[in-house]
mmCIF file of C-alpha atoms and ligand atoms in Angstrom:
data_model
loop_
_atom_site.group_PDB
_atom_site.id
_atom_site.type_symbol
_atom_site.label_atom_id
_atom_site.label_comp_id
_atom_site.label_asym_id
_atom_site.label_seq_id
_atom_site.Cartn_x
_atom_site.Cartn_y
_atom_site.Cartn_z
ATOM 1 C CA UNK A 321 -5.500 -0.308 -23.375
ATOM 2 C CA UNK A 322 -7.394 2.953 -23.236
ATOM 3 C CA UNK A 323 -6.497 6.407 -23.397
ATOM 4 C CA UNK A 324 -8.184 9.069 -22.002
ATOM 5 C CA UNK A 325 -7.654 12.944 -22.466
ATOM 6 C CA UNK A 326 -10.379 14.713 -20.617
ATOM 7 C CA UNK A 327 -11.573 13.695 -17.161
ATOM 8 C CA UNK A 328 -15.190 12.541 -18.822
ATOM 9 C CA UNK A 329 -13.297 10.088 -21.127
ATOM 10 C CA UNK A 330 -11.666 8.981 -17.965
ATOM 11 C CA UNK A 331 -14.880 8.566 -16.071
ATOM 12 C CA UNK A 332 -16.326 6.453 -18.626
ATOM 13 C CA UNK A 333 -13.867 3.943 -18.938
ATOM 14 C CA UNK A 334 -13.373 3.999 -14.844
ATOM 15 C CA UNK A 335 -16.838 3.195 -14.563
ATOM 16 C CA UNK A 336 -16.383 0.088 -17.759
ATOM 17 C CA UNK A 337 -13.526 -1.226 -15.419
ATOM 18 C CA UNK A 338 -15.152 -0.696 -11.641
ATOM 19 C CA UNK A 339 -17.659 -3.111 -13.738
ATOM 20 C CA UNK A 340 -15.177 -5.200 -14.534
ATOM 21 C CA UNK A 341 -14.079 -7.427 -11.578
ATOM 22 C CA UNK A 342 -10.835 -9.616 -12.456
ATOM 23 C CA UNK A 343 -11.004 -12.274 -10.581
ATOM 24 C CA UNK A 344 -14.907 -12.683 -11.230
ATOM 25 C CA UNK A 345 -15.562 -12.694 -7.929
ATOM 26 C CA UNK A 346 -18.242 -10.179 -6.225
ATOM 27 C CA UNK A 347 -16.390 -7.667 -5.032
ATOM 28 C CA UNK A 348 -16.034 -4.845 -6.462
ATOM 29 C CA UNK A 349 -12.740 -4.522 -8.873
ATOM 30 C CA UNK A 350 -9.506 -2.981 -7.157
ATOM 31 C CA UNK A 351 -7.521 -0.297 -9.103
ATOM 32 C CA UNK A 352 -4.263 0.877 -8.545
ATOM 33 C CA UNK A 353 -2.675 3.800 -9.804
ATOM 34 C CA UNK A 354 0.991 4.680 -11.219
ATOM 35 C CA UNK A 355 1.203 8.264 -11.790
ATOM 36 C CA UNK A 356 4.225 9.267 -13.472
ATOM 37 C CA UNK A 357 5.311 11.779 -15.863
ATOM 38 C CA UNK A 358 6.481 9.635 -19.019
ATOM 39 C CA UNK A 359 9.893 8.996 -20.522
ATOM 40 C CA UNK A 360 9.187 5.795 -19.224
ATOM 41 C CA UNK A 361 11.905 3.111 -17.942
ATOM 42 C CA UNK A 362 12.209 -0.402 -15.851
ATOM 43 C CA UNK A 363 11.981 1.876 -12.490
ATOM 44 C CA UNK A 364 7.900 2.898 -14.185
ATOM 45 C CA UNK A 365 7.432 -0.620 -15.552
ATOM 46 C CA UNK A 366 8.712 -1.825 -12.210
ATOM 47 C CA UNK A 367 5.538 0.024 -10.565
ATOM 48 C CA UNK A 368 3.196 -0.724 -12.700
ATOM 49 C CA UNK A 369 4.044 -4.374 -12.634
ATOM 50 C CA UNK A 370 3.761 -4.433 -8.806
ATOM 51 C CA UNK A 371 0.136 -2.937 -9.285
ATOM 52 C CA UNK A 372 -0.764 -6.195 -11.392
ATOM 53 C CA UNK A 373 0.311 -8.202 -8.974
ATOM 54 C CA UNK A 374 -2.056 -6.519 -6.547
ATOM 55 C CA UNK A 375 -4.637 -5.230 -8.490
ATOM 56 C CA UNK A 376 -7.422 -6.191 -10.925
ATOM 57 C CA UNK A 377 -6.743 -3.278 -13.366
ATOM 58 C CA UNK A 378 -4.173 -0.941 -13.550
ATOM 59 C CA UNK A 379 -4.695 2.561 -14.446
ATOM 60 C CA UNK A 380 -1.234 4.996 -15.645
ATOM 61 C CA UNK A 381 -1.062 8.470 -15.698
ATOM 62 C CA UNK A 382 1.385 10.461 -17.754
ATOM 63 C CA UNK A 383 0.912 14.252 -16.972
ATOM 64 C CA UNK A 384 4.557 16.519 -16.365
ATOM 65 C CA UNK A 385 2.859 18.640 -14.220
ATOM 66 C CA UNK A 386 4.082 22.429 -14.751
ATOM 67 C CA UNK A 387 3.645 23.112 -11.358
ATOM 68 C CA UNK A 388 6.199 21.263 -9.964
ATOM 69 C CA UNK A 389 9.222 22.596 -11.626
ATOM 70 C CA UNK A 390 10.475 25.770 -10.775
ATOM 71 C CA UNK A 391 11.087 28.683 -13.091
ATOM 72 C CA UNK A 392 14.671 27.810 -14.057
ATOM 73 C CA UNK A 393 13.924 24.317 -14.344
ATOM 74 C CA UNK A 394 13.519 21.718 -16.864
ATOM 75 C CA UNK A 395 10.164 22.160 -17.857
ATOM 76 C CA UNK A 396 10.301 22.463 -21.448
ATOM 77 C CA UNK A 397 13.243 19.898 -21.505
ATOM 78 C CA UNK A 398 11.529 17.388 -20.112
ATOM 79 C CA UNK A 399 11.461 14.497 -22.188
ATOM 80 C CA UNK A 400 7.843 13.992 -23.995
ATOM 81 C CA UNK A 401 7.460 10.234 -25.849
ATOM 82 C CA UNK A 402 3.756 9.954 -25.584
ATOM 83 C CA UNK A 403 3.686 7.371 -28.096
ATOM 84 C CA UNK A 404 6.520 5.077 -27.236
ATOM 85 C CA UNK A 405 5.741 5.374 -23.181
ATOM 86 C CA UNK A 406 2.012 3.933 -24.565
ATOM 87 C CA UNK A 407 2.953 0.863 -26.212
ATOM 88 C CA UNK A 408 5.406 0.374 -23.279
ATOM 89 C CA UNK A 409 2.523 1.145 -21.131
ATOM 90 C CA UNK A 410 -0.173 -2.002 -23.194
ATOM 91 C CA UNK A 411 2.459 -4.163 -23.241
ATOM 92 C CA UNK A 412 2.970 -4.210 -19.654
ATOM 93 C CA UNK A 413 -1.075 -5.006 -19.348
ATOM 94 C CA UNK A 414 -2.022 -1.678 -18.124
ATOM 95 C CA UNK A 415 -5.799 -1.295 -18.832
ATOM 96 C CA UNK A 416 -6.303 2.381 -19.015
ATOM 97 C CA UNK A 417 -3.572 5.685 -19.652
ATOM 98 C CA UNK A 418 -4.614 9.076 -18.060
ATOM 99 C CA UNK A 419 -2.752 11.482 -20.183
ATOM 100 C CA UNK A 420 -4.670 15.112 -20.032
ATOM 101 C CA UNK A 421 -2.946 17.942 -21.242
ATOM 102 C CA UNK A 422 -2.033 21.240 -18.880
ATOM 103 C CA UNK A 423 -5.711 22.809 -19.482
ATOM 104 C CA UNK A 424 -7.100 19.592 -18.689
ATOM 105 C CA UNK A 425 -5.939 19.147 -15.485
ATOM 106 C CA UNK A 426 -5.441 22.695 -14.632
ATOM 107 C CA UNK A 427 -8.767 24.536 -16.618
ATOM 108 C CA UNK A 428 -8.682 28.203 -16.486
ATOM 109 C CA UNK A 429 -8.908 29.753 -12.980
ATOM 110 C CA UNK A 430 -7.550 27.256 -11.129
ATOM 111 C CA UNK A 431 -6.377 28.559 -8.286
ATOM 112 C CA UNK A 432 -5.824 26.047 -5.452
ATOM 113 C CA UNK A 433 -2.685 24.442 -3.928
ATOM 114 C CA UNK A 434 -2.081 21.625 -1.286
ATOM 115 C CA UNK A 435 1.637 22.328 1.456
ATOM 116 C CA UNK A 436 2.163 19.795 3.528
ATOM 117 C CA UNK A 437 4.207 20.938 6.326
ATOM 118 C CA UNK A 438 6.981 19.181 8.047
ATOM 119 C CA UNK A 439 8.260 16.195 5.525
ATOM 120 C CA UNK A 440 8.126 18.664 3.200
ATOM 121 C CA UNK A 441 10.293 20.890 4.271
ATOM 122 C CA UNK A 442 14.471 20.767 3.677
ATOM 123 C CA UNK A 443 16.303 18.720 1.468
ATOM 124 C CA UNK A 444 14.321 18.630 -1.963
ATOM 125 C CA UNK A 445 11.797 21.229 -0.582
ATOM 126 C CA UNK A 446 14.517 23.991 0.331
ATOM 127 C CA UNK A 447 16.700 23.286 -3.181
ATOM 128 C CA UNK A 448 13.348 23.049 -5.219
ATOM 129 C CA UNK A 449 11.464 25.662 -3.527
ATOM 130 C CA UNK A 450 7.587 25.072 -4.245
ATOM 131 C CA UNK A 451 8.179 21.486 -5.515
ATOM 132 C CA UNK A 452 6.203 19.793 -3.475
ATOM 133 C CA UNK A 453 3.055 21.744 -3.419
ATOM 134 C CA UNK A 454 3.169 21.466 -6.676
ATOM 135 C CA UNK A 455 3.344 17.421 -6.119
ATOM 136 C CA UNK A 456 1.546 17.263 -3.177
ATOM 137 C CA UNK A 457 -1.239 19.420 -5.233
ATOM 138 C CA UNK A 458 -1.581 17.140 -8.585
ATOM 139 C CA UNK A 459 -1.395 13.930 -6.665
ATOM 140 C CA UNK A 460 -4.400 14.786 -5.060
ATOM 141 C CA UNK A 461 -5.768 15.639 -7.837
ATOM 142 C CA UNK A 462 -5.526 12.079 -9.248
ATOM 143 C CA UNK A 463 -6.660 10.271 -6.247
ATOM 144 C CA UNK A 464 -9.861 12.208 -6.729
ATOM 145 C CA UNK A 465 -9.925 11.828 -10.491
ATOM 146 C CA UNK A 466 -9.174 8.090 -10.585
ATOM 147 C CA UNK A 467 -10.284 6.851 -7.077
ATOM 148 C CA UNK A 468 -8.026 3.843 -6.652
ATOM 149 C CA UNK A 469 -7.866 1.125 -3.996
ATOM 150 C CA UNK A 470 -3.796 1.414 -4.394
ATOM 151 C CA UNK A 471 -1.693 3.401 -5.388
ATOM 152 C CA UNK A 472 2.274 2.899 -6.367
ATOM 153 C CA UNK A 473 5.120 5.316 -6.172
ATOM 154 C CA UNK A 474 8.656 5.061 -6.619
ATOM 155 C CA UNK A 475 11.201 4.733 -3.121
ATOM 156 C CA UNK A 476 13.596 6.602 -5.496
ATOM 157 C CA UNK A 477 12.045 9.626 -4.747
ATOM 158 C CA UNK A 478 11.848 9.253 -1.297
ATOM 159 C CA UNK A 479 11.135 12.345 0.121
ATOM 160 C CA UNK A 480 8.018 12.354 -2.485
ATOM 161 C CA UNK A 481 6.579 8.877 -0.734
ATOM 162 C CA UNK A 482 6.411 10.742 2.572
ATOM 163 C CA UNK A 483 4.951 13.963 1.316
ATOM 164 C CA UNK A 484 2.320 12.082 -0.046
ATOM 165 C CA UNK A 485 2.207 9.837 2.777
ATOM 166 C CA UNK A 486 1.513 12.418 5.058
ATOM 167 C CA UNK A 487 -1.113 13.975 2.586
ATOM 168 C CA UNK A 488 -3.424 11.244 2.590
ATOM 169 C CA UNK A 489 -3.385 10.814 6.319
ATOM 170 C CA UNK A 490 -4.230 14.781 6.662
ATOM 171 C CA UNK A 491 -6.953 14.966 4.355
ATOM 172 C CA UNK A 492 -8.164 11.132 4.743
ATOM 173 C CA UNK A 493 -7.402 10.314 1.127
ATOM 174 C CA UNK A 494 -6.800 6.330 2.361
ATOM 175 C CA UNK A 495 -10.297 5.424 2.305
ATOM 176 C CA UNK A 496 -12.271 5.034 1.115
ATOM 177 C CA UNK A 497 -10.561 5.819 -2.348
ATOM 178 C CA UNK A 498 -7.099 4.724 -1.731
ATOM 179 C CA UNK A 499 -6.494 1.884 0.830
ATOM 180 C CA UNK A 500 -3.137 1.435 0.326
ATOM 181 C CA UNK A 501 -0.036 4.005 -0.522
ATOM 182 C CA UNK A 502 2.468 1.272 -2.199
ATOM 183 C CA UNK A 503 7.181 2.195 -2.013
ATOM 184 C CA UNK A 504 7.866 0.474 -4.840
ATOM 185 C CA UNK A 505 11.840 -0.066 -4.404
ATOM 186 C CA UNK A 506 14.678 1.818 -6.368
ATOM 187 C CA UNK A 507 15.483 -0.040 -9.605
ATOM 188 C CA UNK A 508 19.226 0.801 -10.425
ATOM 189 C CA UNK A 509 21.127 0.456 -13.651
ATOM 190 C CA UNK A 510 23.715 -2.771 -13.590
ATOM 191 C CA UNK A 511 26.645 -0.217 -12.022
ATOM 192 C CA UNK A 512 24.295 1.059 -9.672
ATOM 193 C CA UNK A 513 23.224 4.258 -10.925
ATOM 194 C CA UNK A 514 19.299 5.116 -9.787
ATOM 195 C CA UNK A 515 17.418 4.780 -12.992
ATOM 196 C CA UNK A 516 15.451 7.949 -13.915
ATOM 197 C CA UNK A 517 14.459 10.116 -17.069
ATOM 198 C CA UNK A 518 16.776 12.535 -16.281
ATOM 199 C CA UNK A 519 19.551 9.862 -16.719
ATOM 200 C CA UNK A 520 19.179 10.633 -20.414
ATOM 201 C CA UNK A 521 20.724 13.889 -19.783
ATOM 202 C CA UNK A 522 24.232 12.916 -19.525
ATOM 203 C CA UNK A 523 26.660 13.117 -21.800
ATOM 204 C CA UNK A 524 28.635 9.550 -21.274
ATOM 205 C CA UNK A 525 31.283 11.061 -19.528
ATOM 206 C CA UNK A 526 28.849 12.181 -17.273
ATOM 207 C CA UNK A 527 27.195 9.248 -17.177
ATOM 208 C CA UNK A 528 30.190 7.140 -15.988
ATOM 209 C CA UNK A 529 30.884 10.279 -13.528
ATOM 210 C CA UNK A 530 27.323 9.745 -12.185
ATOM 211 C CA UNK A 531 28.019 6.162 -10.873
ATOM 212 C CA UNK A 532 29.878 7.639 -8.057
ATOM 213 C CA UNK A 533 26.933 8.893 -6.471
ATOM 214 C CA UNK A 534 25.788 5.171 -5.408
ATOM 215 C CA UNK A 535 29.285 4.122 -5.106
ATOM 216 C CA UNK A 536 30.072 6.925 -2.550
ATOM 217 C CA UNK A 537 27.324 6.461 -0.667
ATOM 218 C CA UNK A 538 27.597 2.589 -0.501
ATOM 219 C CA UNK A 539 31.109 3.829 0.878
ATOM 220 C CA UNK A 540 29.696 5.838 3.467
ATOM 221 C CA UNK A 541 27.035 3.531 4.462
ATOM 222 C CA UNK A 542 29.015 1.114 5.819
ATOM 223 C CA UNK A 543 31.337 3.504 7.398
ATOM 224 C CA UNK A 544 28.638 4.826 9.837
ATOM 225 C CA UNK A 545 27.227 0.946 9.999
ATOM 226 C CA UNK A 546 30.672 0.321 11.005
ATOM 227 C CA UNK A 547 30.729 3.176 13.716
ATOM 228 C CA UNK A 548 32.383 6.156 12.421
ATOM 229 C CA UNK A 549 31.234 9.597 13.184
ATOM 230 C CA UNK A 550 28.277 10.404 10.209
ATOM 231 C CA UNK A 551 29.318 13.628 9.805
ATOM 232 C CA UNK A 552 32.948 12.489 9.272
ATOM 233 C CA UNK A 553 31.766 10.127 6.912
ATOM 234 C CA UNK A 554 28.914 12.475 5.253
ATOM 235 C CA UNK A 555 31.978 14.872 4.384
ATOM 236 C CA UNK A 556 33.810 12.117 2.906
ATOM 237 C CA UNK A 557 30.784 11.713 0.351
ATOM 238 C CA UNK A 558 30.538 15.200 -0.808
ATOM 239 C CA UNK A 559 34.149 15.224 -1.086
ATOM 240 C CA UNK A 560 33.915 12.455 -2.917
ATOM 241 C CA UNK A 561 31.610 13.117 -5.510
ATOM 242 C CA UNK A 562 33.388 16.491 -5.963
ATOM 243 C CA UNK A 563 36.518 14.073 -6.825
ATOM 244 C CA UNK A 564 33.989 12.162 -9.224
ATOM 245 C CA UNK A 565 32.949 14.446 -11.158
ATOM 246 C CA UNK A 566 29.748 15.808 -9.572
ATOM 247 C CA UNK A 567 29.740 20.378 -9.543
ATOM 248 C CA UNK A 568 27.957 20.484 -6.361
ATOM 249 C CA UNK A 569 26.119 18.564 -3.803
ATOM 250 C CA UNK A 570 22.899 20.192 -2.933
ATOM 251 C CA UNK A 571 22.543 17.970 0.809
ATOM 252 C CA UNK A 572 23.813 14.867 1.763
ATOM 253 C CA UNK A 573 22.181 13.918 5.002
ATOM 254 C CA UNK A 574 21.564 11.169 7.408
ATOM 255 C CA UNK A 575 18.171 11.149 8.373
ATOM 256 C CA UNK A 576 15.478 8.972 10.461
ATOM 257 C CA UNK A 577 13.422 7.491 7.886
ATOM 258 C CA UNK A 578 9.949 8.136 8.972
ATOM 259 C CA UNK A 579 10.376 12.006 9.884
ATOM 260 C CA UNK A 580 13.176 12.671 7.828
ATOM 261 C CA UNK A 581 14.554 15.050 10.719
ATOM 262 C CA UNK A 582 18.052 14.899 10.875
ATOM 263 C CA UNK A 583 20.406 12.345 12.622
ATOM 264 C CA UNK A 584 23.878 12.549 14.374
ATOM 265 C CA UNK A 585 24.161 8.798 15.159
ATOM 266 C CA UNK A 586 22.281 5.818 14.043
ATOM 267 C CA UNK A 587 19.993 5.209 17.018
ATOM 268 C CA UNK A 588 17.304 2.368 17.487
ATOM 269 C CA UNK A 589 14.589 3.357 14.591
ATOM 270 C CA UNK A 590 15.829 3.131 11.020
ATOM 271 C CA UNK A 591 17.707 5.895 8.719
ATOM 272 C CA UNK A 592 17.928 7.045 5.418
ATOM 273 C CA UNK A 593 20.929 8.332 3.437
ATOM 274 C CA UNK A 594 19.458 11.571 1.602
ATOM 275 C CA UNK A 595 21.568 12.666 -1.626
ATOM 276 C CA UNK A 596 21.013 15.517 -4.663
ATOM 277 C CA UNK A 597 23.809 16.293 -6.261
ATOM 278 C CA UNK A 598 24.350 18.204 -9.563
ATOM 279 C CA UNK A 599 26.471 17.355 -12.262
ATOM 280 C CA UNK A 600 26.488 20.010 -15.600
ATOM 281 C CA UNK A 601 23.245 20.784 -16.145
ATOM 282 C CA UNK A 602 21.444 17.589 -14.396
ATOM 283 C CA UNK A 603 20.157 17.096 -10.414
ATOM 284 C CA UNK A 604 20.374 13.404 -9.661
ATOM 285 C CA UNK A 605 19.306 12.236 -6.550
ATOM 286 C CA UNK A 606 19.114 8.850 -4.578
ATOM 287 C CA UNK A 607 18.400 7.185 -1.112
ATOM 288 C CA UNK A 608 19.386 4.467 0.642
ATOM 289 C CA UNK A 609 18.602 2.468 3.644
ATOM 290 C CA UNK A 610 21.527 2.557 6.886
ATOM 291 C CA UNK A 611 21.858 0.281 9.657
HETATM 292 P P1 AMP B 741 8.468 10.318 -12.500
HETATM 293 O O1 AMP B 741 7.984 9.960 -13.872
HETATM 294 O O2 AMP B 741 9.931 10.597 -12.420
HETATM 295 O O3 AMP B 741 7.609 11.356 -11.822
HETATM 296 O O4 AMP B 741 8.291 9.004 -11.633
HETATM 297 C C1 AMP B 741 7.039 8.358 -11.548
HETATM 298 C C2 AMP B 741 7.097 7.330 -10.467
HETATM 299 O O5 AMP B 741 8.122 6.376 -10.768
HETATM 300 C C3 AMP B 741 7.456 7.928 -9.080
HETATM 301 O O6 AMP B 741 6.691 7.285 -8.093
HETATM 302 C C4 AMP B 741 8.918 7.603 -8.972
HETATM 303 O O7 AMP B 741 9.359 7.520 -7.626
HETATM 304 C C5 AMP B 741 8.982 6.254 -9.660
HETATM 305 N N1 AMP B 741 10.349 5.960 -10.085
HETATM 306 C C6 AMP B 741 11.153 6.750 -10.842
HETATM 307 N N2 AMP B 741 12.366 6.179 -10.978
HETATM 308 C C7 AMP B 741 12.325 5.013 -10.283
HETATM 309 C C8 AMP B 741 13.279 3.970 -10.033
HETATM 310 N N3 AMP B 741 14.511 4.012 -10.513
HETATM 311 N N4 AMP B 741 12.879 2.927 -9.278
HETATM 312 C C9 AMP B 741 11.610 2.874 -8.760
HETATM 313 N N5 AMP B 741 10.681 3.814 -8.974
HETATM 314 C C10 AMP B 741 11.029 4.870 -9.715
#
């Protein structure tokens, strides 16, 4: 595996790759991308697996991208493994690692910023105000930096998918640079729990605390499958991960899961349970499919 720091390294070995057709056939070599931002786990591995299955070569990017965490977040917190995420990273067959640093990606005078309207808005967006601009903003920036054919992103953060989604049909980032936006799944810990990096948070109290969230909404789920009023059955989940453990509960909506606009009943397209929920210090969040 390579590693690249600066964005002429990274052109370099794209170009050795682009060369580089798996299959040996004559078409040119497909790429896909996994951006992520380290403190890697299955739910990463997960991803960049399902690139190898589709693609020739697989190109990771580790950047935690400042701009995305607001001013009382968890910037500095954020856990930073460089070393361990790479060997995770070549052992999983991934052929290049994009890892700039901040003045790499964001050189001195930067000064531009991608909203996307709509998806973007509520939820995630009103708790994390500036989030996804800050998203929206450095994913675009690695479509144009790494041109892939595919790129991979995690259902977990579901919200994200259709932010970016909607980005790449608005400024035509599909083609000819990205023909395919890939929802990879959520992978969950044995009890259920969403994996993520900020499961390492937790204290183990918390941690066993922070299986309710799946539990509850499981619970939930198959009340409004069954027929029960959501919002009945929505304030049965905040109440019950209040009981579990959980501080607050920053939404916990039913929502159609193309526009994300919000639901009273389950009607004929599909839905989407949408949960953030704090406990101590830590925001977890998670989705899951209804009806
Ligand atoms: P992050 O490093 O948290 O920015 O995540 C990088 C990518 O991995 C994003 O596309 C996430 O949605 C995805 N991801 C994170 N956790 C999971 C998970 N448990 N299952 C599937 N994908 C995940």
């Amino acid at each position: 595996m390579q590693t690249a720091n600066t964005l002429d390294m990274l052109r370099n070995n794209l170009a050795s790759l682009r060369a580089s057709s798996g299959a040996g056939s004559a078409s040119p070599a497909t790429i896909g991308l996994v951006p992520t931002m380290g403190a890697l786990h299955e739910g990463h591995l997960t991803l960049v697996r399902a690139a190898r299955a589709q693609c020739d070569h697989v190109v990771a990017s580790i950047f935690v991208n400042p701009t995305q965490f607001g001013p009382n977040e968890d910037l500095d917190a954020y856990p930073r493994q460089l070393a361990e995420d790479s060997a995770m990273l070549e052992a999983e067959g991934v052929a290049l690692l994009w890892a700039p640093d901040a003045a790499a990606m964001y050189p001195d005078g930067f000064a531009s910023s991608i909203r996307v309207e709509g998806v973007s808005e509520g939820f995630c967006g009103a708790s994390r105000p500036g989030h996804f601009d800050g998203v929206a903003t450095v994913v675009c920036k690695l479509f144009n930096q790494v041109q892939p054919s595919h790129a991979f992103f995690g259902a977990k953060d579901y919200q994200q998918l259709a932010v970016i989604r909607q980005m790449a049909r608005d400024l035509d980032l599909t083609a000819p640079h990205v023909d395919a936006i890939i929802g990879v799944p959520t992978v969950r810990e044995p009890d259920g729990l969403a994996m993520s990096s900020r499961n390492r948070y937790l204290s183990p109290e918390q941690r066993r605390q922070a299986t309710t969230l799946p539990t509850a909404m499981r619970a939930a789920i198959a009340q409004i499958e069954q027929g029960d009023d959501p919002s009945d059955s929505l304030d049965g989940l905040h109440a019950a991960l209040l009981a579990g453990g959980f501080d607050s509960v920053d939404y916990a909506s039913l929502v159609d899961a193309r526009s994300l606009q919000g639901l009273t009943e389950l009607g004929g397209s599909a839905a989407r349970l949408l949960v953030a929920a704090r406990i101590g210090g830590t925001r977890l969040i998670d989705n899951m499919a209804v009806g």
